[in-house]
Short mmCIF file of C-alpha atoms in Angstrom, two decimals:
data_model
loop_
_atom_site.label_atom_id
_atom_site.label_comp_id
_atom_site.label_asym_id
_atom_site.label_seq_id
_atom_site.Cartn_x
_atom_site.Cartn_y
_atom_site.Cartn_z
CA MET Y 320 -77.53 -109.80 -25.68
CA LYS Y 321 -74.55 -111.00 -27.67
CA LYS Y 322 -73.71 -107.40 -28.50
CA SER Y 323 -73.59 -106.38 -24.84
CA TYR Y 324 -71.11 -109.25 -24.14
CA LEU Y 325 -69.01 -108.09 -27.03
CA TYR Y 326 -69.00 -104.48 -25.78
CA THR Y 327 -68.12 -105.61 -22.25
CA ILE Y 328 -65.19 -107.69 -23.51
CA LEU Y 329 -64.03 -104.82 -25.71
CA ALA Y 330 -64.28 -102.38 -22.79
CA ILE Y 331 -62.25 -104.75 -20.57
CA LEU Y 332 -59.62 -105.19 -23.28
CA LEU Y 333 -59.44 -101.44 -23.79
CA GLY Y 334 -59.11 -100.91 -20.06
CA VAL Y 335 -56.28 -103.46 -19.80
CA LEU Y 336 -54.57 -101.85 -22.76
CA LEU Y 337 -54.84 -98.34 -21.28
CA TYR Y 338 -53.75 -99.54 -17.84
CA ASN Y 339 -50.60 -101.05 -19.32
CA SER Y 340 -49.91 -98.05 -21.58
CA VAL Y 341 -49.30 -95.49 -18.86
CA TYR Y 342 -47.99 -95.51 -15.34
CA PHE Y 343 -47.34 -92.81 -12.81
CA GLU Y 344 -44.25 -92.47 -10.68
CA LYS Y 345 -42.90 -89.74 -8.40
CA LEU Y 346 -40.28 -87.64 -10.23
CA SER Y 347 -38.00 -87.73 -7.19
CA LYS Y 348 -38.16 -91.55 -7.16
CA ARG Y 349 -37.46 -91.69 -10.87
CA ASN Y 350 -34.45 -89.37 -10.54
CA SER Y 351 -33.04 -91.30 -7.61
CA GLN Y 352 -33.36 -94.52 -9.60
CA LYS Y 353 -31.46 -92.89 -12.47
CA ASN Y 354 -28.63 -91.92 -10.13
CA ALA Y 355 -28.70 -95.23 -8.30
CA LYS Y 356 -27.24 -96.98 -11.33
CA PHE Y 357 -23.72 -96.00 -10.36
CA ASP Y 358 -22.50 -96.32 -6.77
CA PHE Y 359 -20.31 -93.25 -6.30
CA ASN Y 360 -19.47 -94.11 -2.69
CA THR Y 361 -18.11 -97.54 -3.53
CA PHE Y 362 -16.22 -96.10 -6.49
CA ALA Y 363 -14.72 -93.34 -4.28
CA ASP Y 364 -13.68 -95.85 -1.59
CA SER Y 365 -11.90 -97.96 -4.14
CA LEU Y 366 -10.36 -94.93 -5.85
CA TYR Y 367 -8.97 -93.68 -2.54
CA TYR Y 368 -7.74 -96.90 -0.92
CA ASN Y 369 -6.68 -98.84 -4.03
CA GLY Y 370 -5.73 -95.99 -6.33
CA ILE Y 371 -4.74 -92.67 -4.74
CA LEU Y 372 -3.08 -94.02 -1.58
CA LYS Y 373 -1.05 -96.56 -3.57
CA SER Y 374 -0.02 -94.13 -6.28
CA THR Y 375 3.63 -93.07 -6.36
CA GLN Y 376 3.24 -90.07 -8.64
CA ALA Y 377 3.49 -87.33 -5.96
CA ILE Y 378 6.44 -84.97 -6.28
CA GLU Y 379 8.24 -83.37 -3.34
CA ILE Y 380 6.89 -79.82 -2.94
CA ASN Y 381 10.24 -78.00 -2.91
CA GLN Y 382 11.39 -79.92 -5.96
CA LEU Y 383 8.18 -78.92 -7.77
CA LEU Y 384 8.57 -75.26 -6.81
CA ALA Y 385 12.18 -75.28 -8.04
CA LEU Y 386 11.10 -76.81 -11.35
CA THR Y 387 8.36 -74.21 -11.84
CA LYS Y 388 10.97 -71.47 -11.43
CA VAL Y 389 13.24 -73.01 -14.08
CA ASN Y 390 10.57 -73.96 -16.63
CA ALA Y 391 6.96 -73.55 -15.55
CA ASP Y 392 5.51 -74.93 -18.80
CA SER Y 393 7.52 -78.13 -18.50
CA ALA Y 394 6.74 -78.55 -14.77
CA PHE Y 395 3.02 -78.00 -15.36
CA LYS Y 396 3.00 -80.40 -18.28
CA THR Y 397 4.96 -83.15 -16.52
CA TYR Y 398 3.47 -83.04 -13.04
CA GLY Y 399 0.27 -81.02 -13.30
CA ASN Y 400 -3.20 -81.95 -14.39
CA ARG Y 401 -5.57 -79.38 -15.90
CA LEU Y 402 -8.80 -80.53 -17.46
CA GLY Y 403 -9.72 -78.21 -20.30
CA ILE Y 404 -8.59 -74.60 -20.48
CA GLY Y 405 -7.04 -72.53 -17.68
CA GLU Y 406 -3.88 -71.05 -16.22
CA SER Y 407 -3.73 -73.25 -13.15
CA ALA Y 408 -3.24 -76.97 -12.61
CA TYR Y 409 -3.52 -79.49 -9.80
CA PHE Y 410 -0.47 -81.38 -8.55
CA MET Y 411 -0.09 -84.31 -6.18
CA VAL Y 412 2.76 -83.40 -3.82
CA ASN Y 413 4.42 -84.68 -0.70
CA ALA Y 414 6.29 -82.83 2.02
CA THR Y 415 7.93 -83.38 5.39
CA GLY Y 416 8.01 -80.66 8.01
CA LYS Y 417 7.38 -79.51 11.55
CA ILE Y 418 3.95 -78.40 12.73
CA ILE Y 419 4.31 -74.86 14.01
CA GLU Y 420 0.57 -74.26 14.52
CA LYS Y 421 -2.31 -76.66 14.90
CA ASN Y 422 -5.60 -74.81 14.52
CA GLU Y 423 -9.14 -76.02 14.03
CA GLY Y 424 -9.22 -77.06 10.42
CA GLU Y 425 -5.59 -76.51 9.49
CA LEU Y 426 -1.99 -77.29 10.26
CA LYS Y 427 0.77 -74.79 9.60
CA VAL Y 428 3.93 -76.66 8.69
CA ILE Y 429 7.45 -75.52 7.92
CA THR Y 430 9.70 -77.74 5.83
CA GLN Y 431 13.41 -78.22 6.48
CA ASN Y 432 14.37 -75.60 3.90
CA GLY Y 433 11.93 -73.04 5.29
CA THR Y 434 8.88 -73.38 3.03
CA THR Y 435 5.63 -72.70 4.90
CA LEU Y 436 2.66 -74.90 4.05
CA ILE Y 437 -0.96 -74.77 5.12
CA ILE Y 438 -2.49 -78.24 5.41
CA ASP Y 439 -6.22 -77.64 5.10
CA THR Y 440 -8.09 -80.37 6.95
CA LYS Y 441 -11.48 -78.64 7.03
CA TYR Y 442 -12.25 -77.43 3.53
CA ILE Y 443 -11.53 -80.62 1.59
CA PHE Y 444 -13.97 -79.90 -1.21
CA GLY Y 445 -13.97 -79.49 -4.99
CA ASN Y 446 -12.08 -81.33 -7.70
CA ALA Y 447 -8.50 -80.75 -6.53
CA ILE Y 448 -7.79 -84.27 -5.24
CA ARG Y 449 -9.66 -86.05 -8.05
CA ASP Y 450 -7.81 -84.07 -10.71
CA ALA Y 451 -4.38 -84.08 -9.02
CA SER Y 452 -4.60 -87.88 -8.81
CA GLY Y 453 -4.96 -88.11 -12.59
CA LEU Y 454 -6.82 -91.38 -12.06
CA VAL Y 455 -10.29 -90.34 -13.27
CA LYS Y 456 -11.00 -89.19 -16.79
CA LEU Y 457 -13.72 -86.72 -17.79
CA THR Y 458 -14.72 -89.11 -20.56
CA ASP Y 459 -15.45 -91.87 -18.01
CA PHE Y 460 -18.69 -90.07 -17.14
CA LYS Y 461 -21.52 -88.95 -19.40
CA THR Y 462 -22.15 -85.60 -17.73
CA ASN Y 463 -20.16 -83.09 -15.70
CA ALA Y 464 -22.66 -83.57 -12.88
CA ASP Y 465 -21.70 -87.25 -12.53
CA PHE Y 466 -18.00 -86.43 -12.85
CA ASN Y 467 -18.38 -83.96 -9.97
CA LYS Y 468 -20.18 -86.55 -7.84
CA VAL Y 469 -16.95 -88.58 -7.87
CA SER Y 470 -15.20 -85.66 -6.18
CA GLU Y 471 -17.96 -85.26 -3.62
CA ALA Y 472 -17.84 -88.93 -2.64
CA LEU Y 473 -14.02 -88.98 -2.64
CA ASN Y 474 -13.76 -85.80 -0.54
CA THR Y 475 -16.22 -87.24 1.96
CA VAL Y 476 -14.09 -90.35 2.47
CA ILE Y 477 -10.97 -88.25 3.00
CA ARG Y 478 -12.51 -85.38 5.01
CA GLU Y 479 -14.76 -87.43 7.26
CA LYS Y 480 -12.94 -90.75 7.64
CA ALA Y 481 -9.27 -90.82 6.68
CA ILE Y 482 -7.91 -87.44 7.82
CA PRO Y 483 -9.64 -87.31 11.24
CA LYS Y 484 -8.07 -90.73 11.94
CA ASN Y 485 -4.65 -89.47 10.76
CA LEU Y 486 -4.90 -86.41 13.03
CA ASN Y 487 -5.67 -88.38 16.19
CA ASN Y 488 -2.09 -88.65 17.46
CA ILE Y 489 -0.66 -85.53 15.91
CA ILE Y 490 0.19 -82.54 18.07
CA ASN Y 491 1.91 -79.20 17.64
CA GLY Y 492 5.68 -79.63 17.23
CA ASN Y 493 5.47 -83.05 15.57
CA ILE Y 494 7.41 -83.75 12.42
CA ILE Y 495 4.90 -84.99 9.84
CA SER Y 496 4.82 -86.31 6.30
CA VAL Y 497 1.92 -85.21 4.19
CA THR Y 498 0.74 -86.13 0.72
CA GLY Y 499 -1.96 -84.07 -0.94
CA ALA Y 500 -3.24 -81.95 -3.78
CA ILE Y 501 -2.16 -78.40 -4.47
CA LYS Y 502 -3.36 -75.88 -7.03
CA LEU Y 503 -0.71 -73.71 -8.67
CA LYS Y 504 -1.21 -70.93 -11.18
CA LYS Y 505 1.30 -70.27 -13.92
CA GLY Y 506 3.33 -67.12 -13.39
CA LYS Y 507 2.15 -66.82 -9.80
CA THR Y 508 4.02 -69.61 -8.07
CA LYS Y 509 6.22 -67.14 -6.14
CA ASN Y 510 3.73 -65.50 -3.80
CA GLN Y 511 1.04 -68.13 -3.74
CA ILE Y 512 -0.12 -69.48 -0.40
CA LEU Y 513 0.84 -73.14 -0.50
CA ASN Y 514 -2.43 -74.69 0.53
CA ILE Y 515 -2.44 -78.48 0.48
CA LEU Y 516 -5.59 -80.60 0.59
CA PRO Y 517 -4.24 -83.75 2.27
CA ILE Y 518 -4.93 -87.32 1.27
CA LYS Y 519 -2.68 -88.69 4.03
CA ILE Y 520 -0.89 -87.26 7.07
CA SER Y 521 1.47 -89.30 9.23
CA LYS Y 522 4.04 -88.73 11.95
CA SER Y 523 7.49 -88.85 10.43
CA GLU Y 524 10.30 -91.02 11.72
CA GLN Y 525 12.82 -88.19 11.13
CA MET D 1062 -26.75 -71.51 -79.72
CA LYS D 1063 -29.94 -71.06 -77.69
CA TYR D 1064 -29.63 -74.63 -76.33
CA ILE D 1065 -25.96 -74.17 -75.50
CA SER D 1066 -26.67 -71.05 -73.43
CA ILE D 1067 -29.50 -72.85 -71.56
CA ILE D 1068 -27.17 -75.77 -70.77
CA PHE D 1069 -24.50 -73.30 -69.63
CA ILE D 1070 -26.96 -71.53 -67.28
CA LEU D 1071 -28.18 -74.90 -65.90
CA PHE D 1072 -24.57 -75.99 -65.35
CA LEU D 1073 -23.83 -72.84 -63.39
CA SER D 1074 -26.95 -73.12 -61.27
CA CYS D 1075 -26.30 -76.78 -60.45
CA SER D 1076 -22.63 -76.41 -59.61
CA PRO D 1077 -21.59 -76.83 -55.95
CA LYS D 1078 -20.61 -73.89 -53.71
CA LYS D 1079 -17.86 -71.93 -55.35
CA ASP D 1080 -14.47 -72.53 -53.79
CA GLN D 1081 -14.10 -68.85 -52.98
CA GLU D 1082 -17.48 -68.69 -51.17
CA LYS D 1083 -16.94 -68.28 -47.45
CA PRO D 1084 -18.47 -70.90 -45.13
CA LYS D 1085 -21.21 -69.41 -42.99
CA VAL D 1086 -21.16 -69.69 -39.22
CA ALA D 1087 -24.34 -69.22 -37.18
CA VAL D 1088 -24.03 -67.97 -33.61
CA VAL D 1089 -27.22 -69.00 -31.80
CA ILE D 1090 -27.50 -67.42 -28.35
CA SER D 1091 -30.01 -68.14 -25.58
CA THR D 1092 -30.69 -64.45 -24.95
CA LEU D 1093 -29.23 -61.10 -25.87
CA ASN D 1094 -31.02 -59.39 -22.97
CA ASN D 1095 -28.13 -60.22 -20.66
CA PRO D 1096 -24.84 -58.33 -21.32
CA TRP D 1097 -22.83 -61.45 -20.50
CA PHE D 1098 -24.40 -63.31 -23.44
CA VAL D 1099 -23.92 -60.29 -25.70
CA VAL D 1100 -20.17 -60.57 -25.02
CA LEU D 1101 -20.31 -64.32 -25.74
CA ALA D 1102 -22.25 -63.80 -29.01
CA GLU D 1103 -20.16 -60.92 -30.31
CA SER D 1104 -16.88 -62.62 -29.43
CA ALA D 1105 -17.97 -65.81 -31.22
CA ALA D 1106 -19.04 -63.90 -34.34
CA GLU D 1107 -15.90 -61.72 -34.29
CA ASN D 1108 -13.59 -64.75 -33.97
CA ALA D 1109 -15.41 -66.55 -36.79
CA ARG D 1110 -15.02 -63.47 -39.03
CA LYS D 1111 -11.34 -63.16 -38.11
CA LEU D 1112 -10.89 -66.74 -39.26
CA GLY D 1113 -12.38 -65.78 -42.62
CA TYR D 1114 -16.01 -66.86 -42.29
CA ASP D 1115 -19.33 -65.07 -42.59
CA ALA D 1116 -21.05 -64.98 -39.21
CA LYS D 1117 -24.58 -64.14 -38.15
CA ILE D 1118 -26.02 -63.93 -34.64
CA PHE D 1119 -29.45 -65.44 -33.84
CA ASP D 1120 -31.23 -64.55 -30.58
CA SER D 1121 -33.38 -67.34 -29.07
CA GLN D 1122 -34.88 -64.96 -26.47
CA ASN D 1123 -34.64 -67.68 -23.81
CA ASN D 1124 -37.40 -69.49 -25.66
CA PRO D 1125 -36.86 -73.06 -26.94
CA ALA D 1126 -39.53 -72.50 -29.64
CA THR D 1127 -37.67 -69.45 -31.00
CA GLU D 1128 -34.47 -71.48 -30.83
CA ALA D 1129 -36.12 -74.25 -32.90
CA ASP D 1130 -37.19 -71.64 -35.49
CA ASN D 1131 -33.64 -70.29 -35.59
CA PHE D 1132 -32.32 -73.78 -36.28
CA GLU D 1133 -34.90 -74.36 -39.05
CA ASN D 1134 -33.91 -71.07 -40.65
CA LEU D 1135 -30.19 -71.52 -40.47
CA ILE D 1136 -30.34 -75.11 -41.73
CA SER D 1137 -32.45 -74.08 -44.74
CA SER D 1138 -30.22 -71.03 -45.31
CA GLY D 1139 -27.15 -73.25 -45.74
CA PHE D 1140 -25.08 -72.35 -42.68
CA ASP D 1141 -22.03 -74.59 -42.32
CA ALA D 1142 -21.42 -74.59 -38.54
CA ILE D 1143 -23.23 -73.49 -35.39
CA LEU D 1144 -21.66 -71.90 -32.33
CA PHE D 1145 -24.45 -72.58 -29.90
CA ASN D 1146 -25.52 -71.36 -26.50
CA PRO D 1147 -28.58 -73.53 -25.68
CA THR D 1148 -31.74 -72.37 -23.93
CA ASP D 1149 -32.46 -75.71 -22.27
CA ALA D 1150 -30.31 -78.69 -21.28
CA ASP D 1151 -32.95 -81.17 -22.51
CA GLY D 1152 -35.11 -79.09 -24.85
CA SER D 1153 -32.21 -78.00 -27.06
CA ILE D 1154 -31.05 -81.55 -27.84
CA ALA D 1155 -33.61 -82.00 -30.65
CA ASN D 1156 -32.33 -78.86 -32.38
CA ILE D 1157 -28.73 -80.05 -32.20
CA LEU D 1158 -29.77 -83.42 -33.63
CA LYS D 1159 -31.56 -81.70 -36.54
CA ALA D 1160 -28.36 -79.86 -37.38
CA LYS D 1161 -26.36 -83.07 -36.97
CA THR D 1162 -28.68 -84.86 -39.41
CA ALA D 1163 -28.15 -82.00 -41.85
CA GLY D 1164 -24.37 -82.50 -41.51
CA ILE D 1165 -23.80 -79.25 -39.61
CA PRO D 1166 -21.39 -79.38 -36.65
CA VAL D 1167 -22.61 -77.78 -33.41
CA PHE D 1168 -20.21 -76.39 -30.82
CA CYS D 1169 -21.94 -75.60 -27.53
CA MET D 1170 -20.68 -72.64 -25.57
CA ASP D 1171 -21.15 -72.12 -21.84
CA ARG D 1172 -24.29 -74.24 -21.44
CA GLU D 1173 -24.23 -78.03 -21.40
CA VAL D 1174 -26.89 -80.29 -22.89
CA ASN D 1175 -27.79 -83.57 -21.20
CA VAL D 1176 -26.34 -85.95 -23.78
CA ASP D 1177 -22.78 -86.51 -24.86
CA ASP D 1178 -23.34 -87.65 -28.44
CA ALA D 1179 -25.29 -84.79 -30.02
CA ALA D 1180 -23.00 -81.74 -30.09
CA THR D 1181 -19.63 -81.95 -31.81
CA SER D 1182 -18.06 -80.46 -28.69
CA GLN D 1183 -19.17 -78.52 -25.59
CA ILE D 1184 -16.97 -75.75 -24.24
CA LEU D 1185 -18.21 -74.98 -20.74
CA SER D 1186 -17.28 -72.94 -17.71
CA ASP D 1187 -16.29 -75.11 -14.78
CA ASN D 1188 -19.29 -73.80 -12.83
CA TYR D 1189 -19.14 -76.51 -10.21
CA SER D 1190 -15.52 -75.86 -9.16
CA GLY D 1191 -16.08 -72.10 -9.25
CA CYS D 1192 -19.04 -72.40 -6.90
CA VAL D 1193 -17.18 -74.79 -4.58
CA GLU D 1194 -14.69 -71.95 -4.06
CA ILE D 1195 -17.53 -69.48 -3.52
CA GLY D 1196 -19.10 -71.92 -1.05
CA ILE D 1197 -15.85 -72.07 0.96
CA GLU D 1198 -15.62 -68.26 0.94
CA PHE D 1199 -19.27 -68.11 2.00
CA VAL D 1200 -18.70 -70.38 5.02
CA LYS D 1201 -15.60 -68.43 6.04
CA ALA D 1202 -17.37 -65.05 5.69
CA LEU D 1203 -20.24 -66.23 7.89
CA ASN D 1204 -18.02 -68.17 10.31
CA GLY D 1205 -20.07 -71.24 9.50
CA LYS D 1206 -23.26 -69.82 11.04
CA GLY D 1207 -26.28 -67.86 9.79
CA LYS D 1208 -29.42 -67.72 7.68
CA TYR D 1209 -29.26 -67.33 3.96
CA VAL D 1210 -31.23 -67.19 0.73
CA GLU D 1211 -30.25 -68.73 -2.58
CA ILE D 1212 -31.47 -67.21 -5.85
CA ILE D 1213 -30.92 -69.72 -8.62
CA GLY D 1214 -30.97 -69.13 -12.40
CA LEU D 1215 -33.17 -70.72 -15.05
CA VAL D 1216 -34.50 -74.04 -13.82
CA GLY D 1217 -33.95 -75.80 -17.17
CA ASP D 1218 -30.31 -74.76 -17.46
CA ASN D 1219 -27.56 -77.15 -16.33
CA ASN D 1220 -25.38 -74.23 -15.24
CA THR D 1221 -28.00 -73.34 -12.65
CA TRP D 1222 -27.68 -76.75 -11.02
CA ALA D 1223 -23.91 -77.06 -11.46
CA ARG D 1224 -23.49 -73.75 -9.61
CA SER D 1225 -26.03 -74.60 -6.94
CA GLY D 1226 -24.52 -78.09 -6.61
CA GLY D 1227 -20.97 -76.79 -6.16
CA PHE D 1228 -22.12 -74.26 -3.57
CA HIS D 1229 -24.20 -76.79 -1.61
CA SER D 1230 -21.47 -79.45 -1.75
CA VAL D 1231 -19.66 -77.20 0.75
CA VAL D 1232 -22.32 -75.20 2.58
CA ASP D 1233 -24.57 -78.17 3.39
CA LYS D 1234 -21.76 -79.69 5.47
CA PHE D 1235 -22.13 -76.84 7.96
CA PRO D 1236 -25.37 -77.47 9.88
CA ASP D 1237 -25.46 -74.01 11.45
CA LEU D 1238 -25.97 -72.45 8.03
CA LYS D 1239 -29.72 -72.47 7.38
CA MET D 1240 -31.17 -71.86 3.93
CA LEU D 1241 -34.45 -69.97 4.41
CA ALA D 1242 -35.47 -69.92 0.75
CA GLN D 1243 -34.28 -71.09 -2.65
CA GLN D 1244 -36.06 -69.43 -5.57
CA SER D 1245 -35.43 -68.81 -9.23
CA GLY D 1246 -34.54 -65.34 -10.46
CA ASP D 1247 -34.20 -66.58 -14.08
CA PHE D 1248 -30.68 -65.03 -14.25
CA ASP D 1249 -32.48 -61.68 -14.44
CA ARG D 1250 -31.61 -58.62 -12.38
CA ASN D 1251 -35.15 -57.26 -11.91
CA LYS D 1252 -36.65 -60.66 -11.22
CA ALA D 1253 -33.98 -61.35 -8.56
CA MET D 1254 -34.68 -58.00 -6.94
CA GLU D 1255 -38.41 -58.76 -6.77
CA VAL D 1256 -37.78 -62.31 -5.52
CA LEU D 1257 -35.54 -61.12 -2.67
CA GLU D 1258 -37.96 -58.33 -1.73
CA THR D 1259 -40.75 -60.90 -1.41
CA ILE D 1260 -38.58 -63.34 0.55
CA MET D 1261 -37.50 -60.60 2.97
CA GLN D 1262 -41.12 -59.80 3.79
CA ALA D 1263 -41.44 -63.25 5.37
CA ASN D 1264 -37.79 -63.53 6.48
CA PRO D 1265 -36.48 -60.08 7.38
CA ASP D 1266 -33.53 -61.49 9.32
CA ILE D 1267 -31.07 -62.87 6.77
CA ASP D 1268 -27.27 -62.84 6.84
CA ALA D 1269 -26.35 -63.66 3.24
CA VAL D 1270 -27.59 -64.17 -0.31
CA PHE D 1271 -25.99 -66.47 -2.87
CA CYS D 1272 -26.99 -65.69 -6.46
CA GLY D 1273 -26.39 -67.94 -9.48
CA ASN D 1274 -25.14 -65.02 -11.58
CA ASP D 1275 -23.94 -61.44 -11.20
CA ALA D 1276 -27.01 -59.82 -12.75
CA MET D 1277 -29.07 -61.39 -9.97
CA ALA D 1278 -26.42 -60.42 -7.38
CA MET D 1279 -26.84 -56.79 -8.49
CA GLY D 1280 -30.63 -57.16 -8.26
CA ALA D 1281 -30.30 -58.64 -4.77
CA TYR D 1282 -27.92 -55.86 -3.74
CA GLN D 1283 -30.46 -53.27 -4.98
CA ALA D 1284 -33.24 -54.93 -2.96
CA LEU D 1285 -31.02 -54.89 0.14
CA GLN D 1286 -30.11 -51.25 -0.44
CA SER D 1287 -33.80 -50.29 -0.67
CA ALA D 1288 -34.46 -52.18 2.57
CA GLY D 1289 -31.48 -50.50 4.26
CA LYS D 1290 -29.74 -53.85 4.77
CA ALA D 1291 -26.92 -53.66 2.25
CA ASP D 1292 -24.28 -53.26 4.96
CA LYS D 1293 -25.52 -56.19 7.02
CA VAL D 1294 -26.29 -58.86 4.42
CA LYS D 1295 -23.43 -60.46 2.50
CA VAL D 1296 -23.98 -60.92 -1.24
CA PHE D 1297 -22.24 -63.49 -3.45
CA GLY D 1298 -22.54 -63.69 -7.23
CA PHE D 1299 -21.12 -65.57 -10.20
CA ASP D 1300 -19.88 -64.44 -13.66
CA GLY D 1301 -17.21 -61.83 -13.00
CA ALA D 1302 -19.22 -58.89 -14.34
CA SER D 1303 -17.23 -55.65 -14.13
CA GLU D 1304 -20.03 -54.00 -12.14
CA VAL D 1305 -19.78 -56.68 -9.46
CA VAL D 1306 -15.97 -56.67 -9.44
CA GLU D 1307 -16.21 -52.92 -8.69
CA LYS D 1308 -18.64 -53.61 -5.84
CA ILE D 1309 -16.20 -56.22 -4.48
CA LYS D 1310 -13.42 -53.62 -4.50
CA GLU D 1311 -15.76 -51.31 -2.55
CA LYS D 1312 -16.45 -54.25 -0.18
CA LYS D 1313 -20.17 -54.10 -0.94
CA ILE D 1314 -20.31 -57.58 -2.49
CA ILE D 1315 -18.17 -60.38 -1.04
CA ALA D 1316 -17.23 -62.60 -3.98
CA THR D 1317 -17.93 -63.76 -7.52
CA GLY D 1318 -16.60 -66.42 -9.87
CA MET D 1319 -14.79 -65.00 -12.89
CA GLN D 1320 -15.91 -66.71 -16.09
CA TYR D 1321 -14.22 -66.26 -19.45
CA PRO D 1322 -16.88 -65.97 -22.20
CA LYS D 1323 -14.31 -64.68 -24.69
CA ILE D 1324 -12.15 -67.78 -24.25
CA MET D 1325 -15.18 -70.06 -24.71
CA ALA D 1326 -16.25 -68.14 -27.83
CA LYS D 1327 -12.75 -68.16 -29.29
CA THR D 1328 -12.31 -71.88 -28.67
CA ALA D 1329 -15.68 -72.67 -30.30
CA ALA D 1330 -14.78 -70.59 -33.39
CA GLN D 1331 -11.35 -72.27 -33.59
CA TYR D 1332 -12.97 -75.70 -33.38
CA ALA D 1333 -15.33 -74.77 -36.24
CA ASP D 1334 -12.32 -73.64 -38.28
CA GLU D 1335 -10.51 -76.93 -37.57
CA TYR D 1336 -13.66 -78.83 -38.52
CA PHE D 1337 -13.78 -77.07 -41.91
CA LYS D 1338 -10.12 -77.98 -42.38
CA GLY D 1339 -10.76 -81.68 -41.83
CA ARG D 1340 -10.62 -82.37 -38.10
CA LYS D 1341 -13.60 -84.52 -37.12
CA THR D 1342 -12.82 -85.65 -33.57
CA PHE D 1343 -13.13 -83.22 -30.67
CA PRO D 1344 -13.30 -83.64 -26.90
CA GLN D 1345 -16.98 -83.81 -25.98
CA ARG D 1346 -16.61 -81.51 -22.96
CA VAL D 1347 -13.96 -78.86 -22.45
CA PRO D 1348 -14.14 -77.19 -19.02
CA VAL D 1349 -12.89 -73.62 -18.80
CA GLU D 1350 -11.45 -72.55 -15.47
CA VAL D 1351 -13.41 -70.16 -13.22
CA GLU D 1352 -11.46 -67.98 -10.79
CA LEU D 1353 -12.63 -66.77 -7.39
CA VAL D 1354 -12.68 -62.96 -7.08
CA THR D 1355 -12.69 -61.43 -3.58
CA ALA D 1356 -11.53 -58.12 -2.10
CA THR D 1357 -8.04 -59.71 -1.83
CA ASN D 1358 -7.52 -60.15 -5.58
CA ALA D 1359 -10.21 -57.93 -7.21
CA ASN D 1360 -7.58 -55.42 -8.34
CA GLU D 1361 -6.13 -58.05 -10.67
CA TYR D 1362 -9.37 -58.15 -12.72
#
């Protein structure tokens, strides 16, 4: 009789031990918990409104183009940002000009000295704005995947909130000021299409 | 005299590596069945030899167990550095750590592992940015509307998800683009061909196929050709393989992302050289630019 009590207690203890040793969880839930540790949306909001919009590092586009003609290496080093190895770099630029075409997803703008710019308001994707800003380091994030999530969240704020609001009162023929990211490739700055991913567009007082 | 000669022999056998002995560099590659990785392996070995080191290539045959054996062998054979193309983002970490424990630096090429404190440095294609550009080209080519299939690479490889992630970061914002199927083609031409053939049996009406590498894009193109749909369905790849660049010039494939395996291999070999010469701190991740190739610029490649 005593033995059966002992076995029952042992079985219960073993059961409790086993129950606490393993647990099952959906992989999707586990992965989402892993990613939930860092709030990319809050980070992107703060990066955009408190960092990128307040930054004064943008260079006037025509000044940048002139500098690349004189000494591309120096211009790329001083104003460009390239993570790792490559021939191109991202720059934060500003420009003022007249809208000569307003199409779905882009504005065609001509500056006072005749430079034509395409302001792309539809395809604001990728790492151009994050990298041109120079405000986020690769080493701040443990994996490239997380580093890229910063761009995705940042682009969403700009593409879906900020720029549509900026475009509300802008029509063809307006003089506008734009600040945004541009990708330039060394040795090819002459014939490149000057495609700017905007961070801010506003009607100019000029 | 007899004792003196024994002592002399013992002294010689116990002495450290001779100064003139070249350090040995192991090039461990995920698979040599894919021409792209052959270029990566041979460039790494060639650059290591140019820098004055002995180099040997090990093929892991896309098998983490073979990769583990390769690491055991090269550690016991006294290799001094490893230029490494991992088979698995998680599964390869243990091998890197074994080498690290043995004091051997590991420089990852092209494929990232999921920790940032195992490898000495990781030199990687910027797959995400490259596929963002392909995603934009994809949306433009389809005017933001249509049905498509995605053939991804090896499920355990980070590049697979970086490419897919970059592509979807764009394409998913266009609700009229419907993905009918997403399946793995293991980065293999024949497998991709079979996968697309099977998918088309259930979904004959597709407008485009995005493939995670160019070998699979060629496989997909072959499947479409056999089905008589090569002119109707738009194919997109990734790698910059010369075969695909030619197809882009002929307007049979729409776009690819040009990767630079030779630059990654050269950088890894240079880092190993600098390590031998005393440098001990390296950037953990070094992205290498990927360029979009379309019919507009294909002649430049």
